[in-house]
């Protein structure tokens, strides 16, 4: 299935995820922002207390929270990226930032970057 966004001059072919190594979950270090509502949903999905979730999975950056990263293959990976299955462990409740990839503002003017990262990008 192809996903289009009228503000971008590319579309995203969702079937490409099947052959991808999880490139959107691994690579350079960065923040994976989560909202208070998303934190509640993920903790509930994992069936753990909020206190445990904050301690085990989050870092505080000023007034916001990000999912932790783990060193991986010379770079980093999201703490919820399953290395063996090559997919997200919390896919059904993943943060909005993850749901909206590859339609991030940054990629509007950096199409080559997203093309190199994601095999599902198709220029229009």
PDB file of C-alpha atoms in Angstrom:
ATOM      1  CA  UNK A   1       0.000   0.000   0.000  1.00  0.00           C
ATOM      2  CA  UNK A   2       1.243   3.472  -0.823  1.00  0.00           C
ATOM      3  CA  UNK A   3       0.748   6.319   1.621  1.00  0.00           C
ATOM      4  CA  UNK A   4       0.653   9.852   0.288  1.00  0.00           C
ATOM      5  CA  UNK A   5       0.914  13.193   2.050  1.00  0.00           C
ATOM      6  CA  UNK A   6      -0.037  16.227  -0.027  1.00  0.00           C
ATOM      7  CA  UNK A   7       2.777  18.285   1.507  1.00  0.00           C
ATOM      8  CA  UNK A   8       5.546  15.935   0.338  1.00  0.00           C
ATOM      9  CA  UNK A   9       6.851  15.142  -3.126  1.00  0.00           C
ATOM     10  CA  UNK A  10       7.257  11.463  -2.324  1.00  0.00           C
ATOM     11  CA  UNK A  11       5.059   8.639  -1.119  1.00  0.00           C
ATOM     12  CA  UNK A  12       5.763   5.699   1.160  1.00  0.00           C
ATOM     13  CA  UNK A  13       5.330   2.069   0.092  1.00  0.00           C
ATOM     14  CA  UNK A  14       4.431   0.192   3.288  1.00  0.00           C
ATOM     15  CA  UNK A  15       5.368  -3.218   1.862  1.00  0.00           C
ATOM     16  CA  UNK A  16       9.012  -2.118   1.886  1.00  0.00           C
ATOM     17  CA  UNK A  17       9.025  -2.557   5.675  1.00  0.00           C
ATOM     18  CA  UNK A  18       9.015  -6.334   5.178  1.00  0.00           C
ATOM     19  CA  UNK A  19      12.453  -6.274   3.565  1.00  0.00           C
ATOM     20  CA  UNK A  20      13.929  -3.438   5.633  1.00  0.00           C
ATOM     21  CA  UNK A  21      16.355  -3.957   8.522  1.00  0.00           C
ATOM     22  CA  UNK A  22      14.444  -1.507  10.712  1.00  0.00           C
ATOM     23  CA  UNK A  23      16.348   1.516   9.451  1.00  0.00           C
ATOM     24  CA  UNK A  24      13.881   3.958  10.994  1.00  0.00           C
ATOM     25  CA  UNK A  25      14.574   2.430  14.439  1.00  0.00           C
ATOM     26  CA  UNK A  26      18.367   2.226  14.235  1.00  0.00           C
ATOM     27  CA  UNK A  27      21.254   4.476  13.246  1.00  0.00           C
ATOM     28  CA  UNK A  28      22.358   7.837  14.542  1.00  0.00           C
ATOM     29  CA  UNK A  29      21.441   8.933  18.019  1.00  0.00           C
ATOM     30  CA  UNK A  30      18.378  11.111  18.344  1.00  0.00           C
ATOM     31  CA  UNK A  31      15.338  11.705  20.455  1.00  0.00           C
ATOM     32  CA  UNK A  32      12.189   9.599  20.246  1.00  0.00           C
ATOM     33  CA  UNK A  33       9.693  11.975  21.826  1.00  0.00           C
ATOM     34  CA  UNK A  34       6.725  10.628  23.763  1.00  0.00           C
ATOM     35  CA  UNK A  35       3.769  12.524  25.165  1.00  0.00           C
ATOM     36  CA  UNK A  36       2.230  11.874  28.600  1.00  0.00           C
ATOM     37  CA  UNK A  37      -0.696  10.104  26.913  1.00  0.00           C
ATOM     38  CA  UNK A  38       1.651   7.907  24.879  1.00  0.00           C
ATOM     39  CA  UNK A  39       3.619   7.072  28.026  1.00  0.00           C
ATOM     40  CA  UNK A  40       0.425   5.879  29.701  1.00  0.00           C
ATOM     41  CA  UNK A  41      -0.558   3.758  26.690  1.00  0.00           C
ATOM     42  CA  UNK A  42       2.866   2.139  26.363  1.00  0.00           C
ATOM     43  CA  UNK A  43       3.122   1.383  30.094  1.00  0.00           C
ATOM     44  CA  UNK A  44      -0.358  -0.142  29.997  1.00  0.00           C
ATOM     45  CA  UNK A  45       0.550  -2.169  26.896  1.00  0.00           C
ATOM     46  CA  UNK A  46       3.649  -3.484  28.702  1.00  0.00           C
ATOM     47  CA  UNK A  47       1.612  -4.025  31.869  1.00  0.00           C
ATOM     48  CA  UNK A  48       4.097  -2.177  34.078  1.00  0.00           C
ATOM     49  CA  UNK A  49       3.713   0.701  36.496  1.00  0.00           C
ATOM     50  CA  UNK A  50       4.358   4.246  35.337  1.00  0.00           C
ATOM     51  CA  UNK A  51       7.185   4.515  37.861  1.00  0.00           C
ATOM     52  CA  UNK A  52       8.921   1.459  36.399  1.00  0.00           C
ATOM     53  CA  UNK A  53       8.309   2.676  32.867  1.00  0.00           C
ATOM     54  CA  UNK A  54       9.875   6.077  33.581  1.00  0.00           C
ATOM     55  CA  UNK A  55      12.902   4.475  35.226  1.00  0.00           C
ATOM     56  CA  UNK A  56      13.505   1.751  32.666  1.00  0.00           C
ATOM     57  CA  UNK A  57      12.537   3.273  29.326  1.00  0.00           C
ATOM     58  CA  UNK A  58      12.658   7.075  29.421  1.00  0.00           C
ATOM     59  CA  UNK A  59      15.136   9.913  29.645  1.00  0.00           C
ATOM     60  CA  UNK A  60      14.131  13.442  30.533  1.00  0.00           C
ATOM     61  CA  UNK A  61      15.329  16.183  28.196  1.00  0.00           C
ATOM     62  CA  UNK A  62      14.462  19.564  29.685  1.00  0.00           C
ATOM     63  CA  UNK A  63      10.672  19.456  29.977  1.00  0.00           C
ATOM     64  CA  UNK A  64      10.083  16.488  27.646  1.00  0.00           C
ATOM     65  CA  UNK A  65      10.634  12.740  27.638  1.00  0.00           C
ATOM     66  CA  UNK A  66      12.298  10.537  25.043  1.00  0.00           C
ATOM     67  CA  UNK A  67      12.521   6.774  24.777  1.00  0.00           C
ATOM     68  CA  UNK A  68      15.985   5.506  25.644  1.00  0.00           C
ATOM     69  CA  UNK A  69      18.404   4.292  23.033  1.00  0.00           C
ATOM     70  CA  UNK A  70      20.857   1.412  23.200  1.00  0.00           C
ATOM     71  CA  UNK A  71      24.234   1.208  21.452  1.00  0.00           C
ATOM     72  CA  UNK A  72      23.884  -1.055  18.453  1.00  0.00           C
ATOM     73  CA  UNK A  73      26.177  -1.955  15.517  1.00  0.00           C
ATOM     74  CA  UNK A  74      28.277   1.190  15.816  1.00  0.00           C
ATOM     75  CA  UNK A  75      25.194   3.365  16.215  1.00  0.00           C
ATOM     76  CA  UNK A  76      22.033   3.237  18.272  1.00  0.00           C
ATOM     77  CA  UNK A  77      18.643   1.598  18.323  1.00  0.00           C
ATOM     78  CA  UNK A  78      15.371   2.368  20.026  1.00  0.00           C
ATOM     79  CA  UNK A  79      15.000   0.456  23.272  1.00  0.00           C
ATOM     80  CA  UNK A  80      11.886  -1.179  21.797  1.00  0.00           C
ATOM     81  CA  UNK A  81      13.492  -2.401  18.584  1.00  0.00           C
ATOM     82  CA  UNK A  82      13.622  -6.209  18.578  1.00  0.00           C
ATOM     83  CA  UNK A  83      17.014  -7.124  17.101  1.00  0.00           C
ATOM     84  CA  UNK A  84      16.062 -10.700  16.211  1.00  0.00           C
ATOM     85  CA  UNK A  85      12.657 -10.025  14.686  1.00  0.00           C
ATOM     86  CA  UNK A  86      13.798  -6.683  13.224  1.00  0.00           C
ATOM     87  CA  UNK A  87      10.633  -4.902  14.288  1.00  0.00           C
ATOM     88  CA  UNK A  88       9.082  -2.743  16.982  1.00  0.00           C
ATOM     89  CA  UNK A  89       8.055  -4.462  20.217  1.00  0.00           C
ATOM     90  CA  UNK A  90       5.380  -1.820  20.889  1.00  0.00           C
ATOM     91  CA  UNK A  91       4.215  -1.236  17.317  1.00  0.00           C
ATOM     92  CA  UNK A  92       0.512  -1.020  18.194  1.00  0.00           C
ATOM     93  CA  UNK A  93       1.160   1.795  20.699  1.00  0.00           C
ATOM     94  CA  UNK A  94       4.278   3.366  19.189  1.00  0.00           C
ATOM     95  CA  UNK A  95       4.699   7.144  19.588  1.00  0.00           C
ATOM     96  CA  UNK A  96       3.320   9.620  17.055  1.00  0.00           C
ATOM     97  CA  UNK A  97       6.872  10.407  15.952  1.00  0.00           C
ATOM     98  CA  UNK A  98       7.209   6.798  14.827  1.00  0.00           C
ATOM     99  CA  UNK A  99       3.752   6.659  13.252  1.00  0.00           C
ATOM    100  CA  UNK A 100       4.418   9.723  11.110  1.00  0.00           C
ATOM    101  CA  UNK A 101       7.759   8.535   9.693  1.00  0.00           C
ATOM    102  CA  UNK A 102       8.796   9.206   6.892  1.00  0.00           C
ATOM    103  CA  UNK A 103       6.633  12.313   6.705  1.00  0.00           C
ATOM    104  CA  UNK A 104       8.747  14.498   8.957  1.00  0.00           C
ATOM    105  CA  UNK A 105       9.190  18.209   8.291  1.00  0.00           C
ATOM    106  CA  UNK A 106      12.966  17.746   8.019  1.00  0.00           C
ATOM    107  CA  UNK A 107      12.584  15.414   5.048  1.00  0.00           C
ATOM    108  CA  UNK A 108      10.624  17.927   2.953  1.00  0.00           C
ATOM    109  CA  UNK A 109      13.927  19.471   1.929  1.00  0.00           C
ATOM    110  CA  UNK A 110      16.148  16.431   2.587  1.00  0.00           C
ATOM    111  CA  UNK A 111      14.640  13.789   0.349  1.00  0.00           C
ATOM    112  CA  UNK A 112      17.979  12.114  -0.369  1.00  0.00           C
ATOM    113  CA  UNK A 113      18.445  11.511   3.357  1.00  0.00           C
ATOM    114  CA  UNK A 114      15.109   9.756   3.772  1.00  0.00           C
ATOM    115  CA  UNK A 115      15.650   7.803   0.533  1.00  0.00           C
ATOM    116  CA  UNK A 116      18.953   6.489   1.919  1.00  0.00           C
ATOM    117  CA  UNK A 117      17.278   5.509   5.178  1.00  0.00           C
ATOM    118  CA  UNK A 118      14.002   4.088   3.927  1.00  0.00           C
ATOM    119  CA  UNK A 119      13.567   1.639   1.019  1.00  0.00           C
ATOM    120  CA  UNK A 120       9.866   2.551   0.815  1.00  0.00           C
ATOM    121  CA  UNK A 121      10.354   6.109  -0.462  1.00  0.00           C
ATOM    122  CA  UNK A 122       9.093   6.756  -3.979  1.00  0.00           C
ATOM    123  CA  UNK A 123       9.589  10.187  -5.526  1.00  0.00           C
ATOM    124  CA  UNK A 124       6.566  11.634  -7.234  1.00  0.00           C
TER     125      UNK A 124
END
